[in-house]
Coordinates of C-alpha atoms and ligand atoms in Angstrom, one line a residue:
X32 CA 0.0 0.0 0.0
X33 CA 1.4 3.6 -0.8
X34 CA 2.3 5.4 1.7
X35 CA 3.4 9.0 1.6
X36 CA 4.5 9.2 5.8
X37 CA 7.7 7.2 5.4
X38 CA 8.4 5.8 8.8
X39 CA 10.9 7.7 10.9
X40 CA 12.9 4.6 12.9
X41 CA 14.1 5.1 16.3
X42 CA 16.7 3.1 16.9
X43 CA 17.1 3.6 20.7
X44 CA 18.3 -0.4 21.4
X45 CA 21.9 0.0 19.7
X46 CA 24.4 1.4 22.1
X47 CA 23.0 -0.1 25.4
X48 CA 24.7 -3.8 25.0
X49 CA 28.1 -4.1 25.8
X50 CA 27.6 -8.0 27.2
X51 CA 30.2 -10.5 25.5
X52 CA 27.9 -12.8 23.1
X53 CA 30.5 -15.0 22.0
X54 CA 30.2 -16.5 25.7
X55 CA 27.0 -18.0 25.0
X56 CA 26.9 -21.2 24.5
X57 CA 23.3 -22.8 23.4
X58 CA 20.5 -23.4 25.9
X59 CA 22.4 -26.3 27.5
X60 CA 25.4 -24.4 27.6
X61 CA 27.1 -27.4 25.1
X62 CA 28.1 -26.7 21.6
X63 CA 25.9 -28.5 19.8
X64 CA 23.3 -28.4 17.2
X65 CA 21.9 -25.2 17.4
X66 CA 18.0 -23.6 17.7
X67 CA 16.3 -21.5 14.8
X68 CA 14.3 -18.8 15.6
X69 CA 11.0 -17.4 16.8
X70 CA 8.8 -14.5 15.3
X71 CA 5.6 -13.1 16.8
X72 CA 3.0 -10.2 15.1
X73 CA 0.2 -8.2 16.8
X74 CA -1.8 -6.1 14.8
X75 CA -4.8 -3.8 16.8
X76 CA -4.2 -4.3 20.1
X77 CA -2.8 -0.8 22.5
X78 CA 0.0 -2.6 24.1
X79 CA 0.7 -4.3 20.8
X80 CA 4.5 -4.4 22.8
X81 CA 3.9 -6.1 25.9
X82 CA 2.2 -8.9 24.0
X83 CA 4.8 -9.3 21.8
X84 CA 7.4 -9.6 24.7
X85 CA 5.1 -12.2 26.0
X86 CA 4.5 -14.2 23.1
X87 CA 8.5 -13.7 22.3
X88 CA 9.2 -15.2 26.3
X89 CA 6.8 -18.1 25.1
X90 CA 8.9 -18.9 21.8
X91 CA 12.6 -18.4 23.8
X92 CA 13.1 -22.0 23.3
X93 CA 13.3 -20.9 19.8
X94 CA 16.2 -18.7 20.0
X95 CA 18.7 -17.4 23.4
X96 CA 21.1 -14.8 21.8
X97 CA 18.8 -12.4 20.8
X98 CA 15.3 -10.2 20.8
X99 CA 13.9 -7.2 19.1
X100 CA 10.4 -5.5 19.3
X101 CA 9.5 -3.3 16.0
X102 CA 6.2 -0.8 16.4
X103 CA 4.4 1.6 14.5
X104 CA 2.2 3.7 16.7
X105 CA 0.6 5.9 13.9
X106 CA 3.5 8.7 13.8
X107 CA 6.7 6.9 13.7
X108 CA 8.7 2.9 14.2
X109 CA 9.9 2.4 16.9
X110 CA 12.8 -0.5 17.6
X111 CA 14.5 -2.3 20.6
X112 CA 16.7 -5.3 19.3
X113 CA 18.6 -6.8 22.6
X114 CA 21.3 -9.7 23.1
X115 CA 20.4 -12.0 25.5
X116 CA 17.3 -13.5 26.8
X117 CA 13.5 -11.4 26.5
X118 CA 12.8 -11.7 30.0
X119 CA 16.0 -9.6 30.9
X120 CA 15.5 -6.8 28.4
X121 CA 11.7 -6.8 27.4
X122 CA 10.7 -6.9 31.3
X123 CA 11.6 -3.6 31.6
X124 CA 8.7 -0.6 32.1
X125 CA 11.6 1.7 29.9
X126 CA 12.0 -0.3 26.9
X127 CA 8.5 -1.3 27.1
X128 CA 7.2 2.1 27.6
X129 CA 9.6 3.4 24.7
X130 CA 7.8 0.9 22.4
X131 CA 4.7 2.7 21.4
X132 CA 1.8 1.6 19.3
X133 CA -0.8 -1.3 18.5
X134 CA 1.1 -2.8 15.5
X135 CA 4.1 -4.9 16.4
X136 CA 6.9 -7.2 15.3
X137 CA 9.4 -9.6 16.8
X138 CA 11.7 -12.4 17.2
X139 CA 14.0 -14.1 19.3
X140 CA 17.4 -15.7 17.5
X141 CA 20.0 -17.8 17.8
X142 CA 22.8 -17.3 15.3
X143 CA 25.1 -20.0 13.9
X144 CA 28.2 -18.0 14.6
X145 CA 29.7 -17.7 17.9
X146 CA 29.1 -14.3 18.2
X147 CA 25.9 -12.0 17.2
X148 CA 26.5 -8.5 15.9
X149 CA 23.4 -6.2 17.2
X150 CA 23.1 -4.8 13.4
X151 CA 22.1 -8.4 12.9
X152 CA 19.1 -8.6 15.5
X153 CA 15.6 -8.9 13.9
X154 CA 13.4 -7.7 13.0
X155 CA 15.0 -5.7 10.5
X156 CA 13.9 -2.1 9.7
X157 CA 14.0 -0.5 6.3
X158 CA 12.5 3.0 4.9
X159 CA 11.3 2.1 1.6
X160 CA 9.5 4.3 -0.9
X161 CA 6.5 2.8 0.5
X162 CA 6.8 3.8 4.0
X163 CA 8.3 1.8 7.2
X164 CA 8.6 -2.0 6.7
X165 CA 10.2 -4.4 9.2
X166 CA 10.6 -8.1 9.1
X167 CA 11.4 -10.8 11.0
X168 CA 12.4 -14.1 10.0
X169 CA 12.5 -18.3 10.7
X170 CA 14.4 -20.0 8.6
X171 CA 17.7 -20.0 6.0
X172 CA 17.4 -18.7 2.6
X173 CA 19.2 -21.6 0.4
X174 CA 20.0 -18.6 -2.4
X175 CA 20.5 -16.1 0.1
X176 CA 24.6 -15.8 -0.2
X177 CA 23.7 -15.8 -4.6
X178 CA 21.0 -13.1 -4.0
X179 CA 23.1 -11.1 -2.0
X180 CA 26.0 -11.0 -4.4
X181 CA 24.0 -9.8 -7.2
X182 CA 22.3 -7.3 -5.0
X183 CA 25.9 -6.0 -4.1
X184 CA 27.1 -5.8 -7.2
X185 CA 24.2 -4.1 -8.1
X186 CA 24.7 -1.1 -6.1
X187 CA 23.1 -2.4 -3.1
X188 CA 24.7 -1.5 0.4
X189 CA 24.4 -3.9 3.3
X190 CA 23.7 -3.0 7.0
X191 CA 23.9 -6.7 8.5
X192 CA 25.4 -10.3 7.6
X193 CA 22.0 -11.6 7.7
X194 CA 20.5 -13.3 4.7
X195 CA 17.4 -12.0 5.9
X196 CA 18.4 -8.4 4.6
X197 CA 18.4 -9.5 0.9
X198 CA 14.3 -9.2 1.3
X199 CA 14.1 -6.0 2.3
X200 CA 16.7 -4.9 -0.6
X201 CA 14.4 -7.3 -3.4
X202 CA 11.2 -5.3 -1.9
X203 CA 13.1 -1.9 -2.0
X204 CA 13.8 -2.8 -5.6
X205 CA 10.4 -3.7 -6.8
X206 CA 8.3 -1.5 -9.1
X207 CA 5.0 -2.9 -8.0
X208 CA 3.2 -0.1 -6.6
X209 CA 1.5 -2.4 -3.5
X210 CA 3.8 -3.3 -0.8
X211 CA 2.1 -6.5 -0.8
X212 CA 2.8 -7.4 -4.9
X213 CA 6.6 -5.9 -4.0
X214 CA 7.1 -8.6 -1.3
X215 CA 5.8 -11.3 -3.6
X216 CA 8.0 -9.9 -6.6
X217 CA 10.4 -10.4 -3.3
X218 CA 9.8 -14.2 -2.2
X219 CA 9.6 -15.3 -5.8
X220 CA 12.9 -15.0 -5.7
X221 CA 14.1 -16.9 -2.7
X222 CA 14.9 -20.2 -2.2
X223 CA 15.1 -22.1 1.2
X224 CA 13.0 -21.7 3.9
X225 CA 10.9 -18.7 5.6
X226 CA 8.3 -17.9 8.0
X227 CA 8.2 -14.2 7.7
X228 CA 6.0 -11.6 10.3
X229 CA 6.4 -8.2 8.8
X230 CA 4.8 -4.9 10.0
X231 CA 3.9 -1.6 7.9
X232 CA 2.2 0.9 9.2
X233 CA -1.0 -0.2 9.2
X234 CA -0.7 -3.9 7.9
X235 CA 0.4 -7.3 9.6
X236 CA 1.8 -9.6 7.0
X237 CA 2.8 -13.2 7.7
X238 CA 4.3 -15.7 4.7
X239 CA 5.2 -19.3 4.5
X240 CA 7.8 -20.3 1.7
X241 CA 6.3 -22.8 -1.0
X242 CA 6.3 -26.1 1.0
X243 CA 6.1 -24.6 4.4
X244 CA 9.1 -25.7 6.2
X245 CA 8.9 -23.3 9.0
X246 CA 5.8 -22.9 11.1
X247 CA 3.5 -20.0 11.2
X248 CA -0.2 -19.9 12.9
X249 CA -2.8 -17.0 13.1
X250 CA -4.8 -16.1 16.3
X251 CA -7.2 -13.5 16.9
X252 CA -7.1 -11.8 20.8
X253 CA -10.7 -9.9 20.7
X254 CA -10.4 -7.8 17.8
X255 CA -6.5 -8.0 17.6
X256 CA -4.9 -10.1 15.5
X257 CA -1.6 -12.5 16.4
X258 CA 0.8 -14.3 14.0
X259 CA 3.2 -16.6 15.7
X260 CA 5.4 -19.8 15.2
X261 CA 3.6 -21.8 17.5
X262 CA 0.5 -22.0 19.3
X263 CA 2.3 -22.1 22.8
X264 CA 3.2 -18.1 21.9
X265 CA -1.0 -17.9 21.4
X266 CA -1.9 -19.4 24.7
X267 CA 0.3 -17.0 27.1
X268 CA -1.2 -14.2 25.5
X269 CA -4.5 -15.5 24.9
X270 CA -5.3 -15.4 21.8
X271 CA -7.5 -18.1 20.0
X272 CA -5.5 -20.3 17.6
X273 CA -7.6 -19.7 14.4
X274 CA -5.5 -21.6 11.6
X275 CA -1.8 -21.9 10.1
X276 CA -0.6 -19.8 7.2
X277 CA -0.5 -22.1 4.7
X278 CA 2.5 -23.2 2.4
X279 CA 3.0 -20.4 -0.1
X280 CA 0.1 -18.3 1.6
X281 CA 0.7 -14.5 2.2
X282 CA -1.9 -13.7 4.4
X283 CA -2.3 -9.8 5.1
X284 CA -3.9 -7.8 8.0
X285 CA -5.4 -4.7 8.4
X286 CA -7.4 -3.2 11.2
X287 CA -10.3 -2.3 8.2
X288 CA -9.9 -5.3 5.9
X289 CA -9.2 -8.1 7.9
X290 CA -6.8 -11.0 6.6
X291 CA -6.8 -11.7 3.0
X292 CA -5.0 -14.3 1.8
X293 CA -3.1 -14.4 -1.3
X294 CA -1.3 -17.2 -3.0
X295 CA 1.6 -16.3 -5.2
X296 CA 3.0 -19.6 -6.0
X297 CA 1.5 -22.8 -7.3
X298 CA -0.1 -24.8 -5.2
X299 CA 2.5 -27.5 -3.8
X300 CA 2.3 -30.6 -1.0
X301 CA 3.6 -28.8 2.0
X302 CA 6.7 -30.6 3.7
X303 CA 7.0 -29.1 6.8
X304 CA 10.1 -29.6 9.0
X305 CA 9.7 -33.5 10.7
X306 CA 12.3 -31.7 14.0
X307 CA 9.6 -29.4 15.0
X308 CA 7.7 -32.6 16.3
X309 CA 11.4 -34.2 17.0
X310 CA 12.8 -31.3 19.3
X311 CA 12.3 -27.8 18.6
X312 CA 8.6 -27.1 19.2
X313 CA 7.5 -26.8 22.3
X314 CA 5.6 -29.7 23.6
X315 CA 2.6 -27.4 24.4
X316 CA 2.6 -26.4 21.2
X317 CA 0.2 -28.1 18.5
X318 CA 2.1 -27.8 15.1
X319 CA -0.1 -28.8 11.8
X320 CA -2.7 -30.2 14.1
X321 CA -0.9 -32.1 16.3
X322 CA 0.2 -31.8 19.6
X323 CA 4.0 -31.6 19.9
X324 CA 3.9 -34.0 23.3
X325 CA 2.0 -36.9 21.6
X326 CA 3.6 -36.9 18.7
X327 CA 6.8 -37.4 21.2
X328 CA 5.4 -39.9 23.2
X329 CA 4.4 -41.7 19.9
X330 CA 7.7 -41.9 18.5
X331 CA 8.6 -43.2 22.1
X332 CA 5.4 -45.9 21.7
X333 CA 6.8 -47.2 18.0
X334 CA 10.6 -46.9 19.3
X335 CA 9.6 -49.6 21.6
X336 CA 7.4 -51.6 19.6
X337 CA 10.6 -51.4 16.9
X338 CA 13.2 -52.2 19.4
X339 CA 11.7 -53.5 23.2
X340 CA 14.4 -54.4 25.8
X341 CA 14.5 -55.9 29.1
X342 CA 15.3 -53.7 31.8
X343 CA 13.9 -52.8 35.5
X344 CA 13.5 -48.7 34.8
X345 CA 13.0 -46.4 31.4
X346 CA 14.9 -43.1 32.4
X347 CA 14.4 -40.3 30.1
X348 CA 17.3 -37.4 29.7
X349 CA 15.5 -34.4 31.3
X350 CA 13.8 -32.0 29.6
X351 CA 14.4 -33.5 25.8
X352 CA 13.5 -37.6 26.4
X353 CA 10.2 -36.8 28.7
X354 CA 7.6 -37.1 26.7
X355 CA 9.1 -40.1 24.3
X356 CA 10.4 -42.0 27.2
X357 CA 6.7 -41.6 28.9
X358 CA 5.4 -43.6 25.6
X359 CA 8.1 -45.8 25.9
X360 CA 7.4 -47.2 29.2
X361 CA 3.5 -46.9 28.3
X362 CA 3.9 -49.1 25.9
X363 CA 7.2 -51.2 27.2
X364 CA 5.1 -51.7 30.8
X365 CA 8.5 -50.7 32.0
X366 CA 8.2 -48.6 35.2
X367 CA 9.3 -44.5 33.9
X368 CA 11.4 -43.5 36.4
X369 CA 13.5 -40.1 37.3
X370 CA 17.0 -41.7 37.2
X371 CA 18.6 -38.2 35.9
X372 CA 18.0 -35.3 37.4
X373 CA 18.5 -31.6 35.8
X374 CA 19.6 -28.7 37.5
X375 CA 17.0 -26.5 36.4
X376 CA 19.8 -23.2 37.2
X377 CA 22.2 -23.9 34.2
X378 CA 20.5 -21.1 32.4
X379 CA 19.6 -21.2 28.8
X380 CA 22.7 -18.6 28.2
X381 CA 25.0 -20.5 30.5
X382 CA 28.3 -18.5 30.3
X383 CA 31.3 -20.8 29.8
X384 CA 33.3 -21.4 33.0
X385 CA 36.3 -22.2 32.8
X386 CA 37.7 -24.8 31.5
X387 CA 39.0 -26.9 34.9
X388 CA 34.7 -26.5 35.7
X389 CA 33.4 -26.9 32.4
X390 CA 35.4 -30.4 32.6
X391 CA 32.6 -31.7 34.7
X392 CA 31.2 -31.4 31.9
X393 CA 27.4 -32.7 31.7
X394 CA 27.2 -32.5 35.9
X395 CA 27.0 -29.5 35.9
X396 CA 23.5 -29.7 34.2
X397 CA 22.2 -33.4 34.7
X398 CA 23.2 -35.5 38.2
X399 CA 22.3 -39.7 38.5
X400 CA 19.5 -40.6 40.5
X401 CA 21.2 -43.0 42.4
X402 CA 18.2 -44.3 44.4
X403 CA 16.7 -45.3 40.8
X404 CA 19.6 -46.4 38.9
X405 CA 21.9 -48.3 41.5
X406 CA 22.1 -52.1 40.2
X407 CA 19.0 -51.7 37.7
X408 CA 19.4 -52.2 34.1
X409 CA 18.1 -49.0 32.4
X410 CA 16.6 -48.1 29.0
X411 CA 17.9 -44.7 28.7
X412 CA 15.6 -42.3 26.2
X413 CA 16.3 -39.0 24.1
X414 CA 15.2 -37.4 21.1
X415 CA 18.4 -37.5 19.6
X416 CA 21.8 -38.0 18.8
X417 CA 23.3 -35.4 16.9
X418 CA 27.3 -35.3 17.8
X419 CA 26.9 -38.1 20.3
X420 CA 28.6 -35.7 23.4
X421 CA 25.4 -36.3 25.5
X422 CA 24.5 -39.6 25.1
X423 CA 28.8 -40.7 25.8
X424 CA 28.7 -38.6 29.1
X425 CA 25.0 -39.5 30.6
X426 CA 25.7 -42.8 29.7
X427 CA 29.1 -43.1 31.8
X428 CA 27.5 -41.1 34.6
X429 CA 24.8 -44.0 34.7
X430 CA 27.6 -46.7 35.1
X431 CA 29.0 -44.4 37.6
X432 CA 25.8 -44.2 40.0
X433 CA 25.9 -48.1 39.5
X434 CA 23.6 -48.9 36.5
X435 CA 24.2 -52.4 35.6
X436 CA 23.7 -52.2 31.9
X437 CA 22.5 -49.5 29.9
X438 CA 20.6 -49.5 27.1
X439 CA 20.0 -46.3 24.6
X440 CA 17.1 -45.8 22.6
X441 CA 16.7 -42.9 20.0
X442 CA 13.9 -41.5 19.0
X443 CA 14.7 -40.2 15.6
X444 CA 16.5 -42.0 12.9
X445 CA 20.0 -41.4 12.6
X446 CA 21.1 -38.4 12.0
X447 CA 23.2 -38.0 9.1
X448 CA 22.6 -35.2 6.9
X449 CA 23.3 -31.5 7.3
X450 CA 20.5 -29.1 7.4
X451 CA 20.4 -25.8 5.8
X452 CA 16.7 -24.7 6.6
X453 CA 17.6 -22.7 10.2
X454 CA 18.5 -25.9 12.0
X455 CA 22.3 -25.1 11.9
X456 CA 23.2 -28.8 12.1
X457 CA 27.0 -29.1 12.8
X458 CA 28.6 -30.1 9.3
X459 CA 28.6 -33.7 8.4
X460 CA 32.2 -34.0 10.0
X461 CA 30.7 -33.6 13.3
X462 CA 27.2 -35.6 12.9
X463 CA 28.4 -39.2 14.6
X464 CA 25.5 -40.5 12.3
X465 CA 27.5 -39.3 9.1
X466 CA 30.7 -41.5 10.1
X467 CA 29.6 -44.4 12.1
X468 CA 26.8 -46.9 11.8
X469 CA 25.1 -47.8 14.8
X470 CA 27.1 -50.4 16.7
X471 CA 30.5 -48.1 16.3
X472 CA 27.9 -46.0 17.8
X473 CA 27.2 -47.6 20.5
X474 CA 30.5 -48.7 21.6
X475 CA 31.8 -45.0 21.2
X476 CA 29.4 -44.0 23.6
X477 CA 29.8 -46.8 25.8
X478 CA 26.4 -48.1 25.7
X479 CA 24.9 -52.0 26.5
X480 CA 22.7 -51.3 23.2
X481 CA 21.5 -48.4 21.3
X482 CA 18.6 -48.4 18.8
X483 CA 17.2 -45.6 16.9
X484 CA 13.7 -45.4 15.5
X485 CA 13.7 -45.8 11.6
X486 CA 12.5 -43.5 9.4
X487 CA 9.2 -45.1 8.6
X488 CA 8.4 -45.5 12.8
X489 CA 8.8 -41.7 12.9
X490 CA 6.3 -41.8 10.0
X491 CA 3.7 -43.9 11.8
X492 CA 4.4 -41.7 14.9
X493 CA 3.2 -38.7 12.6
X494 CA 0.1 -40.9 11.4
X495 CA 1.5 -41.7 8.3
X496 CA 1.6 -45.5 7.2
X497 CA 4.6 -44.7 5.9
X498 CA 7.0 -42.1 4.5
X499 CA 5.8 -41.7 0.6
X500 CA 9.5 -42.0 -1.5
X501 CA 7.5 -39.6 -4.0
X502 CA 6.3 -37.2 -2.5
X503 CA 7.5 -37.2 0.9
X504 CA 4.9 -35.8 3.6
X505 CA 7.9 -33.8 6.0
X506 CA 11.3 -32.2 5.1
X507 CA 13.1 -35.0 6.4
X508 CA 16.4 -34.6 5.1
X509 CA 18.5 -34.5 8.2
X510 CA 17.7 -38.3 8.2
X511 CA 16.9 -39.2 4.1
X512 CA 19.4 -36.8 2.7
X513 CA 16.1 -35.7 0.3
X514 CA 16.0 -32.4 0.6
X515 CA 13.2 -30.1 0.0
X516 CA 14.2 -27.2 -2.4
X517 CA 17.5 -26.3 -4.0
X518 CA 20.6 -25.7 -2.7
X519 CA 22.1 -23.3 -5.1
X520 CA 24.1 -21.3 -2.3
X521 CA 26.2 -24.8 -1.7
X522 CA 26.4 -25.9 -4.9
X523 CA 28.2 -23.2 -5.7
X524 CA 25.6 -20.5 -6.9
X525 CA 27.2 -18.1 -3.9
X526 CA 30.6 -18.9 -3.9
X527 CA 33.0 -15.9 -3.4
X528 CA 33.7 -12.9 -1.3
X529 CA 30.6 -12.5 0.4
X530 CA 30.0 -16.4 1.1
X531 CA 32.4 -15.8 4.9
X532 CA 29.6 -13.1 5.8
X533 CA 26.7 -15.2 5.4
X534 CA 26.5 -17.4 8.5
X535 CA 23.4 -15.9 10.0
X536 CA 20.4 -17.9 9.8
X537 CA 16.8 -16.4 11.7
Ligands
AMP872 P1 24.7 -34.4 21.0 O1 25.1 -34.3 22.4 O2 25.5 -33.5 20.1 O3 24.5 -35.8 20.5 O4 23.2 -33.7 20.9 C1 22.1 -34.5 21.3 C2 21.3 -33.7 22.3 O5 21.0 -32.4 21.7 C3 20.0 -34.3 22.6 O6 19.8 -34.3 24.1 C4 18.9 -33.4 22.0 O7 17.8 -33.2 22.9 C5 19.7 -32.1 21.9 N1 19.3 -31.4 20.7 C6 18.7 -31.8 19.5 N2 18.6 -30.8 18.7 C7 19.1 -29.7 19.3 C8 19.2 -28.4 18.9 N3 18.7 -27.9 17.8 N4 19.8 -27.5 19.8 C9 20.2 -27.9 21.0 N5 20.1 -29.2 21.4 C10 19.6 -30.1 20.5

């Protein structure tokens, strides 16, 4: 929509942060596989702000390193964009009060770099010739490094290192007259994955790229309207869940018009992402109609149908094998017991100690039960292996509280592809999947057994008889190596200069 009162941006957030990010480790202080992000939208609603700081503290499992609040409050944008976690920045009555207005944008981050750059922090701000626009983004644009080259060379300046930033400088560049036709001149042109939330100001626009890997639902709070990436980020600010934005919708929403929905891409199958249900939704959540905790105590169900055991106790690694182990012993008849214990103070941006404390390693974070595991044979559960540092230590630290054997069950299929979609999986040097089968598995991490559940047992967990070869239902490629769009950025599209700079993922 043309708009002649370009947004004035405030940028107030900058110079406040001197805290050290390249400290932070991820939520479980361990280098590991990393999070993606979160985004949240409120459109009509006068402490459009708060909300999102709410809904923003509901999705932090999404993302630890970063926040940032956009609104519009009929006069001018406003923008805080904060390292560290939204409790600690957004809680506060100054940046809060600072952030005026009943149209809102945010996100919460975690970068695949060790460090994040504040320019970097979503959403992203741009005065185009159509007024104001922010954006914030889930996922990782597969062209993004390619796009970005071309835009360079094409006169285009860059303010960040995120690939994000290529779709505010593909909008800028549009000659649609609608901001709405420039944004879909925009996506037509990316490849890789998004779940957009961008605010104008007076419109709330949410997108989903063609086959929907990232999530993205709709909720209406009284007459407001809410875009999040999960439902949890509905409930704590109680909005109703009214539908997902479909893959390849653009759904737009204005206090006068309501949402209209647009679809700019032939209709596809969506495949959205199979580790939402694995481990990055919450388990509160319901994500394309299922609930995230039964789907996870489902793939615990078929992970013992697929591979049963005899042992006195199921013990579940604490928060991330709960729900599967649960199904596990449901259907195993196995008593679920507690036989690990987390300390629930190793914060989600646990600063590195040093290195003589950090070599306690996993202690610091889980303890043994000993009254559960002393001279029992355990089944021990997680959702996953990815570089096999977890599973090694928690399974010594059984032995060591006196476990007698120790058996590990998966549940997820190996994992041994690299993922390029906002997972940030380690490269395939690092994924113990990628380089060892099962039993070299097993005796790396010292185990009596291990098992994983196969690809097809996830399936049935999801309600699928099977995964379809042809058409597969999920992006799934962490475990099939099939792999949902092009890769143009790896396969060389966006070698070159600019490919070091582009590490960011949303
Ligand atoms: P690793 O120790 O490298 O084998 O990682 C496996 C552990 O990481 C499991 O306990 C998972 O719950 C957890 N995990 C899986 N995906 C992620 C992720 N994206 N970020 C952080 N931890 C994860």
């Amino acid at each position: 929509m043309a708009d002649d009162r370009a947004g004035k941006m405030l940028a107030t957030g900058e110079p406040r942060h001197p805290r050290a990010p390249q400290l932070i480790k991820d939520r479980d202080g361990e280098d590991r596989l990393h999070e993606e992000c979160g985004v949240f939208g409120i459109l009509g609603h006068p402490e459009a702000a708060a909300f999102s700081a709410l809904g923003l503290h509901a999705l932090q499992h999404r993302g630890q390193e970063a926040a940032g609040i956009v609104t519009y409050d009929d006069q001018q944008f406003h923008i805080e964009r904060r390292l560290g976690l939204v409790g600690d920045n957004f809680s506060k009555p100054e940046v809060i009060g600072h952030l005026k207005g009943s149209i809102a944008a945010g996100h919460v981050r975690y970068s695949t770099t060790g460090e994040t750059i504040l320019r970097n922090v979503q959403p992203l701000f741009a005065d185009l010739g159509t007024g104001g626009f922010a954006v914030a983004h889930n996922g990782n644009l597969t062209n993004g490094t390619t796009l970005r080259r071309q835009l360079v060379k094409d006169g285009s300046i860059f303010q960040s290192t995120t690939d994000t930033e290529v779709v505010l400088h593909l909008i800028s560049r549009s000659q649609k007259r609608r901001i709405v036709e420039r944004l879909v001149e925009a996506l037509r042109q990316l490849e890789g994955s998004y779940a957009f939330v961008c605010v104008t100001n007076d419109m709330l626009i949410g997108a989903r790229d063609p086959v929907g890997i990232r999530p993205l639902v709709i909720g209406r709070l009284g007459d407001a309207w809410v875009l999040a990436s999960e439902t949890c980020a509905l409930d704590i600010v109680g909005a109703q869940f009214v539908r997902e934005v479909e893959n390849g919708e653009v759904v737009t929403i204005t206090q006068e018009g309501g949402l209209e929905s647009h679809r700019p891409f032939p209709m596809r199958p969506a495949r959205p992402c199979i580790f939402e249900y694995i481990y990055f939704a919450r388990p509160d959540s319901v994500v394309g109609g299922r609930s995230v905790y039964e789907i996870r105590k489902r793939m615990g169900a078929e992970l013992a149908r697929e591979t049963p055991c005899s042992a006195d106790v199921i013990v579940p690694i604490p928060d991330s094998g709960v729900p599967a182990a649960i199904g596990y012993a449901q259907i195993s008849g196995v008593p679920f017991e507690l036989g690990i214990i987390r300390n629930q103070y190793v914060g989600r941006t646990f600063i590195e100690p040093e290195q003589k404390i950090r070599a306690l390693g996993v202690k610091l974070k889980h303890s043994a039960n000993q009254a559960v595991v002393r001279d029992r044979r355990i089944v021990l559960i997680d959702d996953s292996i990815v570089r096999g540092t977890t599973s090694k230590k928690i399974v010594a630290m059984m032995y060591e509280a006196g476990a007698r054997e120790v058996h590990m069950r998966i549940a997820c299929p190996e994992i041994k592809y690299g993922d390029y979609y906002g997972i940030d999986t380690p490269d395939r040097k690092q994924l113990i999947s990628a380089n060892m089968n099962a039993e070299e598995i097993r005796r790396e991490i010292g185990a009596t057994s291990l098992a994983f559940l196969t690809v097809d047992g996830l399936y049935r967990a999801m309600g699928s008889e099977r995964r379809d070869p042809l058409s597969p239902q999920f992006s799934d490629h962490c475990f099939t190596g099939d792999y949902p769009t092009d890769l143009t950025d790896l396969n060389g599209g966006g070698t070159g200069a600019q490919l070091s700079l582009l590490t960011e993922v949303g």
